[in-house]
Amino acid sequence: MNTLALSSTRWRRAWCLAAAMAMVGAAHAQSPAKGSPEHIRVATAKVNEAFMKANARQSADWPSYGLDYAETRFSRLNQINASNVKDLGLVWSYNLESTRGVEATPLVVDGIMYVTASWSIVHAVDVRTGKRIWTYDPKVPRDGGFRGCCDVVNRGVALHEGKVFVASYDGRLIALDAATGQKVWEKDTIIDRKFSYTITGAPRVFKGKVIIGNGGAEYGVRGYITAYDAKTGEQQWRWFTVPGDPSKPFEDESMERAAKTWDPAGKWWEFGGGGTAWDTLTFDPELNLMYVGTGNGSPWAQKQRSPAGGDNLYLASIVALNPDTGKYVWHYQQTPGDNWDFTSTQPMILADITLEGKPRKVILHAPKNGFFFVIDRTNGQFISAKNFVEVNWATGYDKNGRPIETEIARSGDRPREIIPSAFGARNWHSMSFNPQTGLAYMPVQHVPVTMMDNREWKFNAQNVFEPHSGLGWNLGTILNAEPPKSQPFGRLVAWDPVKQQAAWTHEHVSPWNGGTLTTAGNLVFQGTADGRFMAFNATNGQKLWEAPTGSGVIAAPSTYLVDGKQYVSIAVGWGGVYGLAARATERLGPGTVYTFAVGGKAEPPAHVAVQLGKLVEGVPYDPSHVPAGTALYVQNCAFCHGVPGVDRGGNIPNLGYKDAAIIANLENFVFKGPATARGMPDFTGRLSQDDVQKIKAFIQGTADAIRPKK
């Protein structure tokens, strides 16, 4: 080769190399910085049905409440596994600036986290730094906190094509720009605001529609579920869970059929009937079916809403709907004629398992009533049900899928202890399913309660010894007229849905423990009521790791990859209906997100020790006022503040340990008091000055009665 040709070849190679480097440089210049608004727009714009299906196959992100449409909470990631989980350490913690319950599962896409705190406040966090990107406060009126039974909580958001969807406690559905947190649209989901509807659940997006249900059955409402167009917010369809006034046209054939299972003598439509769809939603794209779990009857006591009995469809059921139209397809009722607050709203899981040598598409569900159900999700056929805790309201289910009730179940003329109680053998705390082990991992519990029908119940009245009837609760049921005898417990159970039996269990120190996450690393993660975040061997239940969280944990964790590294995050904040008045830790802190990875070395945030103080003493009172004060306290105060001096307080203080000056001047707090800004009701017009004197007598009288004798 001559010199000229050689020079020409070298020149061409140099030019190609320079051009290639320029192209790479240009590509880098065009790639937005991680965590920037431009990056977030690109990352979140991809989240749609195709993305959800693809992500379910490799689990790099956590784009929806239960990870995937089937809500398995099974991550295929195994970077963190049973052999190295002992090396997990804190990478960062993030202050959610909340003092009430935190029930949200953090969503993460390409290192951008979306998580909610109490009062439905949304936080966007950069996982790479642990720093805030933006927050959105929907400005839920704090004086309306009493309109929900179970704390001012929110279970999280939904993501779809560049938008974040949050449902506010006061019943609005809001679309936010995922990059900036700016509101795109807002819709009021409440059909009639004279009723106490709320929303605590996370929205889901199926077929380009944002799906949301409502809560409020304790207050006397009619349940329904609604779909809105994700782009515009326009309502697409609505399906009611129970029938309305039979003198008016029914919305569809499913409501007409349901009405035949209710007794019109009870006039259930005047107080709603219940059935609120406040939590679980799943979707099978292949079958084009979505599944919703429905809630309890309103009031609880069936004789008050349907005196002649009946199944009262579609209470306490799993219902399959067409997501395009909202039309009813099939149902399976887990608790016919619900009489005990046995909701079926607890998170369900869609799974493919082998039964009797044949593959079956099933729903795995363990609702409040204490039985683990396996149901064919193609047609609603009952396959099996087995109790996973002690149960005394039924001995089992017959071949047709109906419970075999015991004598105690409906004998409401006297106090009797129904097991499980209205707190549920499981509540809203999420379970997970690992197809590698074939096991479902669920938080299981018992909180003892006795129940008796209230024959004198009247809608929206202050019903004597009915909890919070002064604030709108309508149970038709008197609780704990006699003390329960069973013992509380909390445990983690690994359940084999084929054998319908526990594979292993782990006992916790208290009820009300967090939801679970399971991974291909043969792990199960769970937070606990006594302030620990723990990892277990998924196969045998051996505890492998734990880290302190200060406050009790009730939410479920998520796991994901960021720049090729696996992280695990948990949102912590003690609360919920049990956590309002009770706790299992000596420390409380603000709501906090903890994020862990192998080799993490960050210091945990400080938490303040609870200063319980001494029993209140010296408040003057008339002993003759104590009986009336007891009834007033139960009707207005008990579920938030607990029994004075007996309970220790949860995220709301126990009044038996407050300073005497506060109790002596209780009227200054009850009527337009300073705590209304934090969610305490204003009792103006609900209680009189004389009522408050009687409540003072109960508080001080109870403290005196339990005070150790000197």
XYZ file of C-alpha atoms in Angstrom:
710
model
C 0.000 0.000 0.000
C 1.406 3.390 -0.904
C 1.785 6.231 1.559
C -1.154 8.149 0.145
C -3.526 5.171 0.436
C -2.359 4.482 4.000
C -2.920 8.070 4.997
C -6.385 7.990 3.446
C -7.310 4.808 5.359
C -6.102 6.253 8.650
C -8.046 9.430 7.968
C -11.259 7.513 7.312
C -10.831 5.481 10.518
C -10.159 8.617 12.540
C -13.160 10.334 11.001
C -15.426 7.345 11.765
C -14.166 7.197 15.323
C -14.694 10.912 15.803
C -18.168 10.696 14.296
C -19.061 7.769 16.534
C -17.814 9.634 19.594
C -19.766 12.689 18.559
C -22.923 10.618 18.197
C -22.409 9.104 21.666
C -21.778 12.536 23.093
C -24.882 13.889 21.415
C -26.928 10.996 22.793
C -25.624 11.700 26.285
C -26.334 15.381 25.827
C -29.899 14.518 24.841
C -30.462 12.122 27.782
C -32.083 14.102 30.579
C -30.505 14.009 34.020
C -31.913 11.297 36.259
C -34.599 12.734 38.496
C -35.155 15.791 36.293
C -38.664 16.618 35.062
C -37.634 15.565 31.554
C -36.408 12.183 32.805
C -39.563 11.640 34.867
C -41.773 12.425 31.873
C -39.960 9.881 29.729
C -39.946 7.205 32.455
C -43.577 7.520 33.494
C -45.003 8.066 29.992
C -44.181 4.421 29.261
C -46.389 3.042 32.031
C -49.383 1.457 30.326
C -50.849 -2.017 29.843
C -47.954 -3.234 27.691
C -45.463 -1.939 30.261
C -47.344 -3.627 33.107
C -47.289 -6.982 31.299
C -43.601 -6.698 30.420
C -42.614 -5.589 33.917
C -44.490 -8.521 35.463
C -42.071 -10.844 33.648
C -38.926 -9.308 35.194
C -40.054 -6.939 38.017
C -37.440 -4.229 37.515
C -39.968 -1.585 38.601
C -42.909 -1.500 41.005
C -45.498 0.386 38.910
C -48.764 -0.545 40.666
C -50.051 -1.051 44.202
C -49.694 -4.851 44.179
C -46.795 -4.817 41.650
C -48.763 -6.418 38.799
C -52.371 -6.747 37.650
C -52.679 -10.009 39.577
C -51.450 -8.224 42.744
C -49.104 -11.103 43.562
C -46.490 -8.904 45.275
C -43.986 -11.457 43.983
C -40.807 -9.856 42.673
C -38.639 -11.842 40.278
C -35.565 -9.986 41.523
C -33.009 -12.115 43.362
C -30.015 -9.842 43.814
C -31.063 -9.685 47.458
C -31.536 -13.277 48.535
C -31.525 -15.659 51.462
C -27.722 -15.810 51.506
C -26.964 -12.066 51.548
C -30.051 -10.475 53.101
C -28.106 -10.339 56.385
C -26.010 -7.596 54.763
C -28.964 -5.301 54.074
C -28.435 -1.812 55.426
C -30.237 1.496 55.358
C -29.456 3.636 52.311
C -31.673 6.564 53.245
C -34.791 7.542 55.163
C -37.357 10.128 54.135
C -39.636 12.096 56.450
C -43.291 11.944 55.377
C -44.111 14.645 57.953
C -47.185 12.806 59.203
C -48.331 11.638 62.627
C -51.249 9.417 61.614
C -51.359 6.034 59.892
C -49.280 5.295 56.770
C -50.686 2.402 54.716
C -49.169 3.055 51.292
C -46.966 0.790 49.204
C -44.296 2.913 47.449
C -44.483 2.821 43.639
C -41.151 3.129 41.793
C -40.372 3.522 38.091
C -36.755 4.107 36.996
C -35.765 5.394 40.413
C -38.722 7.762 40.886
C -40.841 6.872 43.919
C -44.444 7.885 44.574
C -45.850 7.295 48.048
C -48.679 8.743 50.112
C -48.923 9.730 53.747
C -51.977 10.357 55.915
C -54.503 12.953 54.725
C -53.827 11.692 51.134
C -50.657 13.775 50.689
C -48.494 12.546 47.787
C -44.689 12.557 47.863
C -42.412 12.097 44.842
C -38.930 10.996 45.934
C -35.684 10.433 44.033
C -34.513 6.944 45.044
C -30.988 7.741 43.871
C -30.635 10.468 46.517
C -33.513 9.968 48.945
C -34.487 13.597 48.348
C -37.900 15.108 47.704
C -38.870 15.948 44.142
C -42.317 17.355 44.910
C -45.317 16.963 47.206
C -49.009 17.432 46.572
C -51.509 18.146 49.344
C -55.144 17.777 48.265
C -56.158 19.883 51.273
C -58.548 17.403 52.829
C -60.597 19.323 55.424
C -59.155 18.315 58.771
C -62.479 18.719 60.543
C -63.862 15.879 58.423
C -61.543 13.206 59.762
C -64.359 11.684 61.819
C -66.212 10.744 58.638
C -64.068 7.623 58.237
C -64.003 4.691 60.610
C -60.364 3.794 60.461
C -57.890 6.690 60.501
C -57.144 9.323 57.864
C -55.080 6.908 55.783
C -54.305 6.342 52.113
C -52.913 3.172 50.516
C -51.143 4.802 47.605
C -51.358 6.008 44.035
C -51.673 4.669 40.497
C -49.381 5.495 37.551
C -50.350 5.650 33.878
C -48.868 7.449 30.884
C -47.226 10.303 32.738
C -49.898 10.825 35.357
C -50.135 10.003 39.039
C -53.638 9.290 40.320
C -54.564 9.730 43.971
C -57.946 9.403 45.647
C -58.376 11.847 48.513
C -59.872 10.929 51.879
C -62.826 13.253 51.225
C -63.753 11.433 48.019
C -62.046 13.202 45.126
C -60.072 11.469 42.372
C -57.144 13.611 41.257
C -54.752 13.286 38.313
C -51.306 14.863 38.745
C -48.468 15.467 36.312
C -45.911 12.826 37.332
C -42.984 15.180 36.676
C -44.190 18.278 38.510
C -47.035 17.271 40.820
C -49.308 19.831 39.183
C -53.000 18.934 39.081
C -54.243 17.889 35.635
C -57.858 17.110 36.508
C -60.071 16.399 39.514
C -63.403 14.615 39.875
C -65.778 14.343 42.811
C -66.603 10.627 43.161
C -69.284 11.041 45.843
C -72.879 10.491 44.716
C -74.476 12.263 47.698
C -72.479 14.344 50.157
C -75.052 14.196 52.904
C -73.627 10.706 53.548
C -70.205 10.030 55.069
C -68.360 8.581 52.102
C -64.552 8.473 52.163
C -61.742 6.941 50.099
C -58.697 5.261 51.634
C -57.780 2.827 48.858
C -55.313 3.099 45.998
C -56.742 3.599 42.499
C -55.955 1.067 39.763
C -55.744 1.633 36.015
C -57.243 -1.044 33.746
C -57.827 -0.579 29.997
C -57.016 3.137 30.210
C -59.561 3.680 32.977
C -58.879 4.751 36.545
C -60.935 2.561 38.871
C -61.845 3.588 42.415
C -64.300 2.511 45.102
C -65.429 4.244 48.262
C -65.669 3.539 51.967
C -68.256 4.419 54.582
C -70.408 1.353 55.312
C -70.203 1.949 59.081
C -71.930 5.283 58.486
C -74.795 4.089 56.327
C -73.960 4.392 52.619
C -74.543 2.466 49.409
C -71.412 0.929 47.903
C -70.283 1.415 44.325
C -67.225 1.391 42.092
C -66.513 3.912 39.315
C -64.269 4.082 36.242
C -62.909 7.358 34.842
C -61.036 8.016 31.610
C -57.357 8.323 32.549
C -56.748 11.131 30.046
C -59.758 13.331 30.630
C -61.298 12.250 33.930
C -64.670 11.717 32.316
C -66.789 9.057 34.010
C -66.987 5.874 31.929
C -69.191 3.645 34.065
C -70.375 2.966 37.623
C -71.509 -0.296 39.203
C -73.369 -0.384 42.504
C -72.592 -3.236 44.864
C -76.052 -3.443 46.479
C -79.528 -2.565 45.190
C -81.237 0.751 45.756
C -84.849 1.693 46.468
C -86.963 -1.123 44.927
C -89.757 1.342 44.137
C -87.469 2.939 41.550
C -85.985 1.400 38.382
C -82.892 -0.689 39.009
C -79.635 0.352 37.347
C -79.174 -3.036 35.688
C -80.161 -6.704 35.847
C -77.583 -7.479 38.517
C -79.299 -5.026 40.880
C -82.716 -6.466 40.101
C -81.455 -9.955 40.969
C -79.779 -8.697 44.121
C -82.952 -7.009 45.394
C -84.646 -10.405 45.601
C -82.148 -11.352 48.329
C -83.057 -8.434 50.627
C -86.172 -7.983 52.796
C -87.894 -4.686 51.916
C -89.396 -4.565 55.410
C -85.979 -3.381 56.583
C -85.952 -0.420 54.176
C -82.218 -0.982 53.675
C -82.030 1.681 50.957
C -82.676 4.430 53.513
C -79.301 3.722 55.114
C -77.475 2.484 52.048
C -77.081 -1.213 52.745
C -73.263 -1.064 52.689
C -71.130 -3.239 50.443
C -68.512 -0.531 49.940
C -65.651 -1.533 47.624
C -62.920 0.236 49.545
C -59.810 -1.777 48.725
C -59.042 -4.837 46.600
C -59.076 -4.738 42.779
C -57.344 -7.089 40.325
C -57.400 -7.600 36.559
C -56.888 -10.500 34.151
C -56.135 -9.052 30.680
C -56.490 -12.447 28.973
C -59.999 -12.979 30.316
C -60.765 -9.241 30.162
C -62.216 -9.442 33.644
C -61.607 -7.253 36.663
C -62.375 -8.458 40.158
C -63.600 -6.393 43.082
C -64.034 -7.371 46.719
C -67.106 -5.892 48.401
C -67.686 -4.860 51.983
C -69.915 -5.410 54.984
C -73.587 -4.778 55.523
C -74.873 -1.446 56.779
C -75.828 -1.663 59.555
C -73.824 -4.670 60.712
C -76.822 -6.392 62.311
C -78.707 -8.117 59.498
C -82.023 -8.098 61.358
C -82.032 -4.319 61.225
C -81.476 -4.012 57.465
C -83.138 -7.244 56.243
C -85.322 -8.700 59.030
C -86.330 -11.835 57.119
C -82.715 -12.661 56.311
C -81.556 -13.430 52.796
C -78.114 -13.445 51.216
C -78.108 -9.650 50.739
C -76.183 -9.588 47.484
C -73.580 -8.402 46.752
C -72.277 -7.917 50.282
C -69.026 -9.685 51.270
C -68.456 -11.018 47.758
C -65.926 -11.197 44.972
C -67.543 -9.816 41.808
C -66.200 -10.041 38.252
C -66.922 -7.086 35.982
C -66.181 -6.270 32.359
C -63.640 -3.408 32.647
C -64.784 -1.873 29.355
C -68.404 -1.469 30.402
C -68.620 -2.138 34.131
C -71.180 -4.862 33.468
C -71.609 -7.668 35.985
C -70.250 -11.047 34.809
C -70.301 -13.313 37.893
C -70.001 -13.288 41.665
C -69.123 -15.534 44.554
C -70.440 -14.528 47.966
C -68.076 -15.532 50.744
C -70.311 -14.482 53.652
C -74.031 -14.649 52.767
C -76.207 -12.374 54.889
C -73.198 -10.726 56.544
C -73.922 -10.130 60.218
C -70.433 -9.536 61.635
C -68.614 -6.927 59.511
C -66.980 -9.727 57.512
C -65.841 -7.700 54.526
C -64.335 -9.331 51.437
C -62.288 -6.224 50.664
C -59.016 -7.786 51.829
C -56.430 -7.951 49.002
C -56.894 -10.907 46.646
C -54.333 -12.535 44.347
C -54.752 -14.060 40.879
C -52.656 -17.200 40.424
C -52.290 -20.213 38.135
C -51.948 -23.397 40.178
C -52.317 -27.132 39.623
C -55.225 -28.842 41.370
C -55.825 -32.581 41.018
C -53.348 -32.678 38.163
C -55.021 -29.909 36.172
C -53.924 -26.274 35.740
C -56.496 -23.843 37.119
C -56.813 -20.064 36.880
C -57.807 -19.113 40.399
C -58.332 -16.315 42.884
C -56.631 -16.758 46.248
C -58.415 -14.860 48.970
C -58.317 -14.765 52.754
C -60.951 -12.262 53.906
C -61.991 -11.179 57.381
C -64.167 -14.225 58.052
C -61.191 -16.537 58.703
C -61.403 -18.876 55.683
C -58.871 -19.124 52.853
C -60.724 -19.398 49.534
C -59.656 -20.824 46.198
C -62.081 -19.737 43.457
C -62.031 -20.311 39.693
C -61.560 -16.829 38.262
C -62.962 -17.737 34.839
C -66.470 -18.345 36.168
C -66.592 -17.797 39.948
C -66.885 -21.497 40.738
C -66.126 -22.369 44.355
C -63.172 -24.767 44.634
C -62.274 -24.879 48.325
C -62.263 -22.998 51.623
C -60.413 -23.807 54.831
C -60.159 -21.816 58.034
C -56.674 -20.384 58.665
C -57.487 -19.310 62.247
C -59.854 -20.560 64.905
C -63.414 -19.872 63.761
C -66.635 -20.220 65.753
C -69.266 -18.684 63.459
C -69.093 -21.572 60.920
C -67.767 -25.127 60.889
C -66.757 -24.998 57.229
C -68.186 -24.647 53.717
C -70.335 -27.197 51.905
C -69.731 -28.455 48.371
C -71.789 -25.573 46.981
C -69.554 -23.016 48.636
C -71.962 -21.962 51.377
C -70.893 -21.646 55.002
C -72.204 -24.117 57.563
C -73.133 -21.701 60.321
C -73.059 -22.475 64.035
C -75.765 -21.687 66.583
C -73.785 -18.760 67.955
C -73.532 -16.996 64.601
C -76.899 -15.213 64.606
C -77.900 -15.423 68.263
C -77.641 -11.673 68.666
C -80.091 -11.397 71.562
C -77.172 -11.720 73.987
C -73.483 -10.791 73.992
C -71.388 -13.477 72.346
C -67.823 -13.558 71.158
C -67.634 -14.078 67.403
C -64.270 -15.425 66.248
C -62.728 -13.940 64.218
C -63.955 -10.541 65.332
C -64.909 -7.520 63.271
C -61.214 -6.573 63.177
C -60.842 -9.645 60.960
C -58.608 -12.672 60.830
C -57.047 -10.580 58.070
C -57.697 -6.947 57.425
C -56.486 -4.675 54.612
C -52.822 -5.655 55.142
C -51.611 -7.159 51.855
C -50.589 -10.779 51.311
C -48.210 -12.086 48.624
C -47.893 -15.297 46.592
C -44.634 -16.930 45.511
C -45.081 -19.354 42.579
C -41.668 -20.882 43.295
C -42.660 -22.037 46.786
C -46.381 -22.310 45.997
C -47.149 -20.429 49.219
C -49.177 -17.332 50.082
C -47.759 -15.163 52.876
C -50.328 -13.309 54.922
C -50.586 -11.241 58.102
C -53.042 -13.025 60.404
C -54.492 -11.743 63.655
C -57.151 -11.770 66.330
C -58.504 -8.802 68.281
C -61.194 -10.021 70.724
C -64.675 -8.440 70.612
C -68.143 -9.447 71.818
C -71.259 -8.505 69.846
C -74.958 -8.134 70.550
C -77.744 -6.843 68.332
C -79.127 -3.468 69.370
C -82.907 -3.838 69.225
C -83.333 -0.101 69.832
C -81.083 0.966 66.963
C -82.197 3.937 64.917
C -80.429 5.364 61.884
C -78.133 8.310 62.636
C -79.129 8.396 66.310
C -76.884 8.365 69.378
C -77.454 4.706 70.098
C -76.558 3.789 73.668
C -73.280 1.830 73.917
C -72.818 1.729 70.156
C -69.295 2.997 69.471
C -69.121 6.356 67.742
C -72.836 6.507 67.052
C -72.527 10.150 68.116
C -70.264 10.663 65.100
C -72.408 8.845 62.565
C -71.577 5.166 63.016
C -74.592 2.943 62.354
C -73.768 -0.599 63.462
C -77.044 -1.817 64.957
C -74.630 -3.746 67.180
C -73.405 -3.239 70.730
C -69.739 -4.126 71.176
C -68.133 -5.528 74.347
C -71.234 -5.356 76.530
C -69.480 -8.309 78.153
C -65.681 -8.619 78.084
C -64.294 -11.091 75.520
C -62.364 -14.111 76.805
C -60.109 -15.006 73.867
C -56.569 -13.700 73.608
C -55.237 -11.313 70.964
C -52.444 -12.411 68.643
C -50.616 -11.535 65.472
C -48.681 -13.878 63.218
C -47.233 -14.352 59.776
C -48.640 -17.426 58.043
C -47.262 -19.168 54.956
C -50.296 -20.915 53.465
C -50.368 -23.713 50.910
C -53.511 -23.099 48.793
C -53.379 -26.579 47.249
C -53.179 -28.479 50.527
C -55.216 -25.751 52.267
C -52.954 -25.751 55.296
C -50.174 -23.708 56.842
C -46.621 -24.583 55.745
C -45.109 -22.483 58.541
C -45.991 -19.656 60.919
C -44.148 -16.964 62.826
C -45.682 -15.464 65.965
C -45.558 -11.704 66.497
C -46.001 -9.843 69.769
C -49.152 -7.966 68.703
C -51.954 -7.880 66.146
C -51.957 -5.368 63.293
C -48.703 -6.192 61.512
C -47.788 -5.005 58.029
C -48.366 -6.526 54.621
C -45.909 -8.861 52.913
C -43.581 -8.969 49.911
C -42.021 -12.170 48.529
C -39.174 -12.502 46.030
C -37.336 -14.922 43.764
C -34.491 -14.610 46.257
C -36.514 -17.007 48.470
C -37.457 -14.190 50.824
C -40.510 -12.807 52.563
C -40.402 -9.257 53.939
C -42.797 -7.882 56.561
C -42.924 -4.965 58.977
C -44.331 -5.446 62.466
C -46.470 -3.652 65.005
C -43.554 -3.581 67.448
C -41.380 -1.540 65.116
C -39.274 -3.980 63.115
C -38.753 -4.657 59.416
C -37.983 -8.350 58.963
C -36.935 -10.855 56.301
C -37.723 -14.578 56.411
C -36.708 -17.616 54.409
C -39.735 -18.113 52.156
C -39.450 -21.891 52.220
C -39.126 -22.604 55.944
C -39.868 -19.339 57.785
C -36.441 -18.893 59.337
C -35.890 -15.278 60.362
C -32.862 -14.008 58.460
C -32.699 -10.255 59.134
C -34.382 -7.364 60.880
C -33.966 -3.621 61.245
C -35.633 -1.216 63.685
C -38.252 1.211 62.392
C -39.078 3.001 65.637
C -42.810 3.177 65.036
C -45.034 0.204 64.237
C -45.373 -0.866 60.592
C -48.729 -1.532 58.950
C -48.026 -1.039 55.226
C -46.425 -3.476 52.772
C -42.951 -3.044 51.224
C -41.879 -2.907 47.601
C -38.629 -3.842 45.816
C -37.155 -2.699 42.508
C -33.978 -2.036 40.523
C -32.328 1.354 40.123
C -29.316 1.493 37.802
C -28.952 -2.269 38.124
C -29.067 -2.405 41.934
C -31.925 -3.886 43.973
C -33.536 -1.861 46.751
C -36.316 -2.567 49.247
C -38.508 0.236 50.613
C -41.124 0.359 53.358
C -43.354 3.269 54.382
C -43.795 3.388 58.151
C -46.416 5.164 60.240
C -48.485 3.582 63.002
C -52.253 3.842 62.741
C -55.382 2.373 61.228
C -58.459 1.545 63.274
C -56.537 -0.629 65.761
C -53.589 1.765 65.865
C -55.660 4.788 66.849
C -55.917 3.663 70.470
C -53.353 0.857 70.886
C -49.678 0.335 70.104
C -46.873 -2.165 70.637
C -43.850 0.171 70.697
C -42.450 2.661 73.177
C -41.425 5.020 70.413
C -43.324 7.123 67.951
C -42.005 9.111 65.056
C -43.211 10.900 61.978
C -44.208 8.796 59.007
C -40.993 7.641 57.360
C -39.906 5.804 54.211
C -36.927 3.498 54.808
C -34.942 2.269 51.810
C -32.462 -0.609 52.125
C -29.827 -2.242 49.930
C -26.961 -4.636 50.455
C -24.114 -2.669 52.022
C -26.212 0.337 53.086
C -24.567 2.329 55.905
C -26.922 5.253 56.606
C -27.888 6.165 60.163
C -31.585 5.720 61.026
C -33.590 8.792 62.039
C -34.174 9.550 65.710
C -37.502 8.648 67.282
C -38.949 10.100 70.443
C -39.836 7.845 73.352
C -43.521 7.978 74.245
C -44.098 9.954 77.432
C -47.127 8.169 78.844
C -47.237 10.166 82.059
C -49.196 9.195 85.146
C -52.870 8.450 85.537
C -54.959 11.585 85.672
C -55.762 12.582 89.224
C -57.732 15.217 91.076
C -60.362 16.250 88.513
C -63.563 16.901 90.510
C -66.606 14.926 89.397
C -69.960 13.613 90.528
C -69.799 9.779 90.830
C -73.469 9.566 89.865
C -72.494 10.878 86.418
C -70.207 7.938 85.633
C -72.827 5.572 84.092
C -74.150 8.237 81.723
C -70.591 9.367 81.026
C -69.665 5.821 80.102
C -72.340 5.682 77.417
C -71.403 9.105 76.066
C -67.726 8.190 75.972
C -68.420 4.979 74.031
C -70.679 6.846 71.609
C -68.180 9.618 70.901
C -64.628 8.904 72.077
C -63.738 5.246 72.624
C -62.486 4.116 69.218
C -60.039 7.021 69.003
C -58.896 7.452 72.600
C -59.420 3.918 73.954
C -60.422 3.118 77.541
C -58.949 5.724 79.931
C -55.891 4.358 81.705
C -56.462 0.832 80.354
C -55.243 1.316 76.789
C -51.942 3.127 76.289
C -52.890 5.202 73.294
C -51.928 4.736 69.678
C -51.380 7.635 67.298
C -54.071 9.408 69.322
C -53.413 9.902 73.071
C -55.238 8.045 75.819
C -57.164 10.555 77.922
C -56.503 8.652 81.146
C -52.898 9.826 80.962
C -53.515 13.469 80.065
C -52.777 16.309 82.432
C -55.534 16.990 84.967
C -55.859 20.578 83.725
C -56.782 19.298 80.247
C -59.474 16.933 81.528
C -60.824 19.548 83.955
C -61.232 21.947 81.022
C -62.279 19.349 78.469
C -64.939 21.617 77.017
C -62.180 23.869 75.657
C -60.974 20.944 73.539
C -64.327 19.381 72.678
C -65.946 22.545 71.341
C -63.971 24.238 68.517
C -60.758 23.134 70.183
C -57.187 23.418 68.888
C -57.000 19.720 67.939
C -59.576 20.164 65.161
C -56.665 21.237 62.957
C -55.244 17.735 63.458
C -58.496 15.890 62.789
C -60.417 15.944 66.074
C -64.152 16.473 65.535
C -65.830 19.627 66.747
C -68.597 18.406 69.044
C -70.522 21.674 68.971
C -74.162 20.680 68.528
C -73.350 17.039 69.195
C -72.643 17.253 72.891
C -73.853 19.648 75.589
C -71.876 21.167 78.452
C -73.668 18.725 80.739
C -72.594 15.818 78.520
C -68.979 16.918 78.800
C -69.211 16.967 82.608
C -70.412 13.373 82.519
C -67.575 12.349 80.182
C -65.114 13.964 82.630
C -66.669 11.872 85.383
C -66.136 8.692 83.369
C -62.510 9.527 82.580
C -61.542 10.435 86.144
C -63.735 7.729 87.667
C -62.140 5.044 85.474
C -58.646 6.264 86.323
C -59.495 6.178 90.036
C -60.962 2.676 89.723
C -57.853 1.177 88.131
C -55.294 3.120 90.148
C -53.153 0.788 92.249
C -54.123 0.999 95.899
C -51.447 2.407 98.196
